Coordinates of C-alpha atoms and ligand atoms in Angstrom, one line a residue:
M252 CA 85.2 108.2 131.7
D253 CA 87.8 105.5 131.3
N254 CA 90.4 105.8 128.5
K255 CA 89.4 104.5 125.1
I256 CA 90.5 100.9 124.4
W257 CA 91.4 100.8 120.7
L258 CA 91.3 97.9 118.3
S259 CA 95.0 98.3 117.6
S260 CA 97.1 101.3 118.3
P261 CA 100.8 102.1 117.8
H262 CA 103.2 100.6 120.3
M263 CA 106.7 101.9 120.3
G264 CA 109.6 99.7 121.5
G265 CA 111.9 102.5 122.8
T266 CA 114.8 102.6 120.3
E267 CA 112.9 104.3 117.4
M268 CA 114.1 107.8 118.5
K269 CA 117.7 106.6 118.3
Y270 CA 117.4 105.8 114.6
I271 CA 115.5 109.1 114.0
Q272 CA 118.2 111.0 115.8
D273 CA 120.8 109.3 113.5
A274 CA 118.8 110.5 110.5
F275 CA 118.8 114.1 111.8
D276 CA 122.5 114.0 112.8
E277 CA 123.5 112.9 109.3
N278 CA 120.9 115.1 107.6
W279 CA 119.3 112.1 105.8
I280 CA 115.8 113.8 105.9
A281 CA 114.7 112.3 102.5
P282 CA 113.1 109.3 100.9
L283 CA 116.4 107.4 100.9
G284 CA 119.2 106.9 103.4
P285 CA 120.7 104.5 105.9
N286 CA 117.5 103.7 107.7
V287 CA 115.7 102.8 104.5
N288 CA 118.5 100.4 103.5
G289 CA 118.7 99.2 107.1
L290 CA 115.0 98.4 107.3
E291 CA 115.2 96.5 104.0
K292 CA 118.1 94.4 105.4
D293 CA 116.3 93.8 108.7
L294 CA 113.2 92.6 106.8
E295 CA 115.2 90.4 104.4
M296 CA 116.9 88.8 107.4
Y297 CA 113.6 88.3 109.2
L298 CA 111.7 86.8 106.3
G299 CA 114.6 84.6 105.1
K300 CA 114.0 82.6 102.0
D301 CA 116.2 84.7 99.8
V302 CA 113.8 87.6 99.4
H303 CA 114.5 91.1 98.3
V304 CA 112.6 94.0 99.9
A305 CA 111.8 97.5 98.7
A306 CA 110.6 99.9 101.5
L307 CA 107.8 102.0 100.2
S308 CA 105.4 104.8 101.4
S309 CA 102.5 102.4 102.0
G310 CA 101.2 98.9 101.6
T311 CA 98.8 100.3 99.0
A312 CA 101.8 101.6 97.0
A313 CA 103.4 98.2 97.2
L314 CA 100.2 96.5 95.8
H315 CA 100.1 99.1 93.0
L316 CA 103.8 98.4 92.0
A317 CA 103.2 94.7 92.2
L318 CA 100.5 94.9 89.6
I319 CA 102.8 97.2 87.4
L320 CA 105.7 94.8 87.8
L321 CA 103.5 92.0 86.5
D322 CA 102.7 94.2 83.5
I323 CA 98.9 94.1 84.2
K324 CA 97.2 96.2 81.6
P325 CA 93.8 97.9 81.2
G326 CA 91.1 95.3 80.7
D327 CA 93.0 92.4 82.2
F328 CA 91.3 90.3 84.8
V329 CA 92.7 90.1 88.4
I330 CA 91.3 87.8 91.0
C331 CA 91.0 89.3 94.5
Q332 CA 89.7 88.1 97.8
S333 CA 86.4 89.9 98.4
L334 CA 86.6 89.8 102.2
T335 CA 89.3 92.4 102.7
F336 CA 90.2 96.0 103.2
S337 CA 89.6 98.1 100.1
A338 CA 93.3 98.7 99.6
S339 CA 93.7 95.1 98.4
A340 CA 91.4 95.9 95.5
N341 CA 91.8 99.6 94.6
P342 CA 95.2 99.2 92.9
I343 CA 93.5 96.8 90.4
I344 CA 91.5 99.9 89.3
Y345 CA 94.6 102.1 89.4
V346 CA 96.0 100.1 86.5
G347 CA 92.7 99.9 84.7
A348 CA 92.3 96.2 85.2
V349 CA 89.0 94.4 86.1
P350 CA 88.6 92.7 89.5
I351 CA 87.0 89.3 89.8
F352 CA 86.1 89.0 93.5
V353 CA 86.1 85.6 95.2
D354 CA 84.5 84.3 98.4
S355 CA 86.3 83.0 101.5
E356 CA 86.4 79.5 102.9
K357 CA 85.4 78.6 106.5
D358 CA 88.8 77.5 107.9
T359 CA 90.9 80.6 107.4
W360 CA 88.2 83.1 106.1
N361 CA 90.6 83.7 103.2
L362 CA 90.4 82.8 99.5
C363 CA 88.3 79.7 98.7
P364 CA 90.4 77.6 96.3
N365 CA 87.3 76.2 94.5
A366 CA 85.9 79.6 93.9
V367 CA 89.3 80.8 92.7
E368 CA 89.3 78.0 90.1
D369 CA 85.8 78.9 89.0
A370 CA 86.9 82.5 88.5
I371 CA 89.9 81.3 86.4
K372 CA 87.7 79.1 84.2
F373 CA 85.3 82.1 83.8
G374 CA 88.2 84.3 82.6
I375 CA 89.5 81.6 80.2
S376 CA 86.0 81.2 78.8
K377 CA 86.0 84.9 78.0
G378 CA 89.3 84.5 76.3
K379 CA 91.2 86.3 79.1
K380 CA 93.0 84.2 81.6
P381 CA 93.3 86.2 84.8
K382 CA 96.8 87.9 85.1
A383 CA 97.2 87.6 88.9
I384 CA 95.6 86.2 92.1
I385 CA 95.6 88.6 95.1
T386 CA 95.5 86.5 98.3
V387 CA 95.1 88.1 101.7
S388 CA 96.1 86.7 105.1
L389 CA 93.3 88.5 106.8
Y390 CA 93.7 89.6 110.4
G391 CA 97.0 87.7 110.5
M392 CA 95.6 84.3 109.6
P393 CA 97.6 82.7 106.8
H394 CA 95.6 81.8 103.7
K395 CA 95.4 78.3 102.3
V396 CA 98.9 78.5 101.0
D397 CA 99.4 75.1 99.5
E398 CA 96.0 74.9 97.7
I399 CA 96.3 78.4 96.2
A400 CA 99.9 77.8 95.2
E401 CA 98.9 74.6 93.4
I402 CA 96.2 76.4 91.4
S403 CA 98.6 79.2 90.6
A404 CA 101.2 76.7 89.3
R405 CA 98.7 74.7 87.3
Y406 CA 97.2 77.7 85.5
E407 CA 100.5 79.6 85.5
I408 CA 99.0 82.7 87.2
P409 CA 101.2 84.6 89.6
I410 CA 100.3 85.3 93.2
I411 CA 100.3 88.7 94.8
E412 CA 100.3 88.0 98.5
D413 CA 98.7 90.8 100.6
S414 CA 100.3 90.2 103.9
A415 CA 99.6 93.7 105.1
E416 CA 98.1 92.3 108.3
A417 CA 100.2 89.2 108.6
L418 CA 103.9 90.1 109.4
G419 CA 105.0 87.6 112.0
S420 CA 102.5 84.9 110.9
T421 CA 103.8 81.6 109.5
Y422 CA 102.4 78.6 107.5
K423 CA 104.3 75.4 108.0
N424 CA 107.0 77.4 109.6
Q425 CA 107.5 79.7 106.6
K426 CA 106.8 83.4 107.1
C427 CA 103.9 85.2 105.6
G428 CA 105.2 87.7 103.2
T429 CA 107.3 85.1 101.3
F430 CA 104.4 83.1 99.7
G431 CA 103.7 85.4 96.7
D432 CA 105.6 85.9 93.5
L433 CA 105.3 89.4 95.0
S434 CA 104.2 90.0 98.6
V435 CA 103.1 93.1 100.4
I436 CA 103.5 94.3 104.0
S437 CA 102.1 97.3 105.6
F438 CA 103.4 99.5 108.4
N439 CA 100.4 101.6 108.9
G440 CA 99.7 102.9 112.4
N441 CA 97.3 100.2 113.3
K442 CA 99.3 97.2 112.0
I443 CA 101.4 94.9 114.2
I444 CA 104.4 97.2 113.8
T445 CA 104.4 100.6 112.3
T446 CA 106.5 103.3 110.6
S447 CA 103.5 105.7 111.1
G448 CA 102.7 105.1 107.5
G449 CA 104.7 102.8 105.2
G450 CA 104.9 99.5 103.5
A451 CA 107.2 97.1 101.7
L452 CA 107.2 95.0 98.5
V453 CA 108.8 91.6 98.9
V454 CA 110.2 90.1 95.7
K455 CA 112.2 87.0 94.7
N456 CA 115.0 88.6 92.6
Q457 CA 117.2 91.6 92.6
E458 CA 116.0 92.7 89.2
F459 CA 112.4 93.1 90.5
K460 CA 113.7 95.0 93.5
N461 CA 115.7 97.4 91.3
K462 CA 112.7 98.0 89.1
A463 CA 110.4 98.6 92.2
V464 CA 113.0 101.1 93.6
F465 CA 113.3 102.8 90.1
L466 CA 109.6 103.2 89.7
S467 CA 109.0 104.3 93.3
T468 CA 111.6 107.2 92.8
Q469 CA 110.0 108.8 89.7
A470 CA 111.6 106.5 87.1
K471 CA 114.6 108.7 86.4
D472 CA 116.8 107.2 83.7
D473 CA 120.5 107.3 83.8
A474 CA 121.3 110.7 82.4
P475 CA 122.7 114.1 83.8
H476 CA 119.3 115.7 83.1
Y477 CA 115.9 114.2 84.0
E478 CA 115.2 111.6 81.3
H479 CA 112.1 109.4 81.4
T480 CA 111.1 106.3 79.4
N481 CA 108.7 105.1 82.1
I482 CA 105.9 106.6 84.2
G483 CA 107.2 107.0 87.7
Y484 CA 105.8 107.2 91.2
N485 CA 106.8 108.9 94.4
Y486 CA 106.4 105.8 96.5
R487 CA 109.7 105.4 98.3
M488 CA 109.8 105.3 102.1
S489 CA 111.1 108.3 104.0
N490 CA 114.3 107.8 106.0
I491 CA 112.6 109.2 109.1
C492 CA 109.8 106.6 108.9
A493 CA 112.3 103.9 108.2
G494 CA 114.0 104.9 111.4
I495 CA 110.8 104.1 113.3
G496 CA 110.6 100.8 111.4
R497 CA 114.1 99.8 112.5
G498 CA 113.2 100.3 116.1
Q499 CA 110.0 98.4 115.6
M500 CA 111.8 95.5 114.0
E501 CA 113.6 95.0 117.3
V502 CA 110.3 94.2 119.0
L503 CA 108.4 92.4 116.3
E504 CA 108.7 89.0 117.8
L505 CA 107.7 90.4 121.2
R506 CA 104.6 92.0 119.6
V507 CA 103.6 88.7 118.0
Q508 CA 103.9 87.0 121.4
Q509 CA 101.8 89.8 123.0
R510 CA 99.1 89.6 120.4
R511 CA 99.0 85.8 120.7
Q512 CA 98.6 86.3 124.4
N513 CA 95.5 88.5 123.8
H514 CA 94.1 85.6 121.8
L515 CA 94.5 83.3 124.8
F516 CA 92.7 85.8 126.9
Y517 CA 89.7 85.8 124.5
K518 CA 89.9 82.0 124.2
E519 CA 89.6 81.7 128.0
L520 CA 86.9 84.3 128.2
L521 CA 84.6 82.7 125.6
K522 CA 85.5 79.1 126.1
D523 CA 82.1 77.9 127.5
D524 CA 80.0 80.3 125.4
P525 CA 78.3 78.7 122.4
R526 CA 76.9 82.1 121.3
F527 CA 80.3 83.2 119.9
I528 CA 82.9 81.5 117.8
L529 CA 86.4 82.9 118.2
H530 CA 88.3 82.7 114.9
T531 CA 91.3 80.4 115.6
E532 CA 94.0 78.6 113.6
P533 CA 92.5 75.5 111.8
N534 CA 95.5 73.3 112.7
S535 CA 99.1 73.5 113.7
D536 CA 100.3 74.3 110.2
Y537 CA 98.9 77.8 110.8
F538 CA 100.5 80.2 113.1
S539 CA 98.7 83.6 113.2
N540 CA 100.1 86.8 114.6
H541 CA 96.5 87.4 115.8
W542 CA 96.7 91.0 114.7
L543 CA 93.1 91.2 115.5
N544 CA 90.8 88.8 117.4
L545 CA 87.4 88.1 115.8
I546 CA 84.2 86.6 116.9
Y547 CA 81.4 85.2 114.8
I548 CA 78.1 85.8 116.6
E549 CA 75.7 82.9 115.9
P550 CA 72.6 84.5 114.3
G551 CA 69.1 84.1 115.6
Q552 CA 69.8 85.5 119.1
D553 CA 68.3 88.4 120.9
Y554 CA 71.3 90.5 120.1
N555 CA 73.5 91.0 117.1
R556 CA 76.9 92.4 116.2
E557 CA 75.5 95.9 116.3
T558 CA 73.9 95.7 119.7
I559 CA 77.2 94.2 121.0
R560 CA 79.3 96.9 119.3
Q561 CA 77.1 99.6 121.0
K562 CA 77.4 97.9 124.3
F563 CA 81.2 98.0 124.1
L564 CA 81.1 101.6 122.8
V565 CA 79.2 102.8 125.8
N566 CA 82.1 101.6 127.9
N567 CA 84.5 103.4 125.6
I568 CA 85.8 100.2 124.0
E569 CA 86.3 100.1 120.3
T570 CA 85.1 97.1 118.3
R571 CA 84.4 97.0 114.5
P572 CA 82.4 94.8 112.1
I573 CA 84.5 92.5 110.0
W574 CA 85.5 94.0 106.6
K575 CA 82.5 94.5 104.3
P576 CA 83.2 92.4 101.2
M577 CA 84.3 94.2 98.1
H578 CA 81.6 92.8 95.9
L579 CA 79.0 94.4 98.2
Q580 CA 80.7 97.8 98.2
P581 CA 78.8 100.5 96.3
I582 CA 82.0 101.4 94.4
F583 CA 82.4 97.8 93.1
K584 CA 78.6 97.3 92.4
G585 CA 78.1 94.9 89.5
S586 CA 81.6 93.4 89.7
Y587 CA 82.2 89.8 88.9
Y588 CA 82.0 87.5 92.0
F589 CA 82.5 83.8 92.5
G590 CA 81.6 81.8 95.5
A591 CA 78.7 81.6 98.0
D592 CA 77.8 83.9 100.8
L593 CA 80.4 83.2 103.5
A594 CA 82.1 86.5 103.2
E595 CA 78.7 88.2 103.5
K596 CA 77.8 86.2 106.6
L597 CA 81.1 87.0 108.2
F598 CA 80.5 90.6 107.6
Q599 CA 76.9 90.5 108.9
N600 CA 77.8 88.5 112.1
G601 CA 81.5 89.1 112.7
L602 CA 83.1 91.6 115.1
C603 CA 86.7 92.6 115.6
L604 CA 87.7 92.9 119.3
P605 CA 90.4 95.1 120.9
S606 CA 93.8 93.4 120.2
G607 CA 96.6 95.9 120.7
S608 CA 99.9 94.7 122.1
N609 CA 99.8 97.5 124.6
M610 CA 96.6 96.5 126.4
T611 CA 96.8 96.6 130.2
E612 CA 95.4 94.4 132.9
N613 CA 92.8 97.0 133.5
D614 CA 91.8 96.9 129.8
F615 CA 91.3 93.2 130.0
Y616 CA 89.2 93.6 133.1
R617 CA 87.0 96.2 131.4
I618 CA 86.6 93.9 128.4
S619 CA 85.6 91.0 130.6
S620 CA 83.2 93.1 132.6
T621 CA 81.5 94.4 129.4
Y622 CA 81.3 90.9 128.1
K623 CA 79.6 89.8 131.2
E624 CA 77.1 92.6 130.9
L625 CA 76.0 91.2 127.5
D626 CA 73.8 88.8 129.4
Y627 CA 71.5 91.7 130.1
L628 CA 70.9 92.2 126.4
R629 CA 68.9 89.0 126.3
Ligands
PLP311 C1 96.4 98.0 105.7 C2 96.1 97.1 104.6 C3 96.5 97.5 103.3 C4 97.1 98.8 102.9 O1 98.2 99.1 103.6 P1 98.6 100.7 103.8 O2 100.0 100.6 104.3 O3 97.6 101.2 104.8 O4 98.5 101.3 102.5 C5 96.2 96.5 102.3 N1 95.6 95.4 102.5 C6 95.2 95.1 103.8 C7 94.5 93.7 103.9 C8 95.4 95.9 104.8 O5 94.9 95.6 106.0

């Protein structure tokens, strides 16, 4: 049997061990140290735009702290893209707030501005203007940045930008991860670069950064004993993980190029095939890192995303249905939802294809061959 071709697997650059060795040599085996500070600096340089970065234990932790920093309280409404990974939405529940899920729009498959506005008006009609809008740049595709920013400004509702999948993507030449009042990046093992597990919160001022670091290190007040006036969290990134991150930052641009090359491979493969629509940037304002490549399978054919998934699986190639929308998840049953049924259709008919930056010529060959075998499904 051939090796498994994964959707997205870790891809080391080669210098990660040097930073880890430094940590061992200096005995910084702790959730603080030179690699943590170094990774934050690397990210600040990379993102530009006068941002401040707090390195944390996960993207989920960063989302949780973002909601806490915005002082979101039990019972508050928070708007969230429905078509996403559950970690975008779960932190809303951690703080006791109430999610209002919103559909996607067809260009980016991210937040639909009209549905966002409907959701805001609904909140206002209930006497509770939503306290935040969680936008996602799904699979690396930037969301409708200008449209959502305009709504955010008009209603004075802050944006939490979930760019967990979008490090390296840009919109109008500005980097994803700088569009929110607070933005979130993930370094989980499957993301474009990884620290094994980890994440970062990107904020616009030093005060928010200090507060994020304070809360993520157990909220210890300034006293010789342990004094607490806040509930704290153990969310800081380990100096070992940050060492991996420092090595990975050196190859981030290369990884973006490699993933974009994968996209060109799929574009070529599927170019004359009306059965599949490859998800692509709507225009030149959008530059996706193409973390994952996605196809929409036109319904009403002799096969569907499940038969196709099985076909790839037989050849030891991993594919996966697009995220199941949050408003259709059992755990969020009965939640508020605004929009139509695009997110649901994308889930029903959409498939993620292998997109790792470490795919080989032989992997591409196996994917093409399996694709050609699909004709027999008819
Ligand atoms: C991965 C991911 C997260 C969570 O990040 P972790 O670092 O795994 O906690 C949040 N949102 C989206 C869209 C993700 O893909």
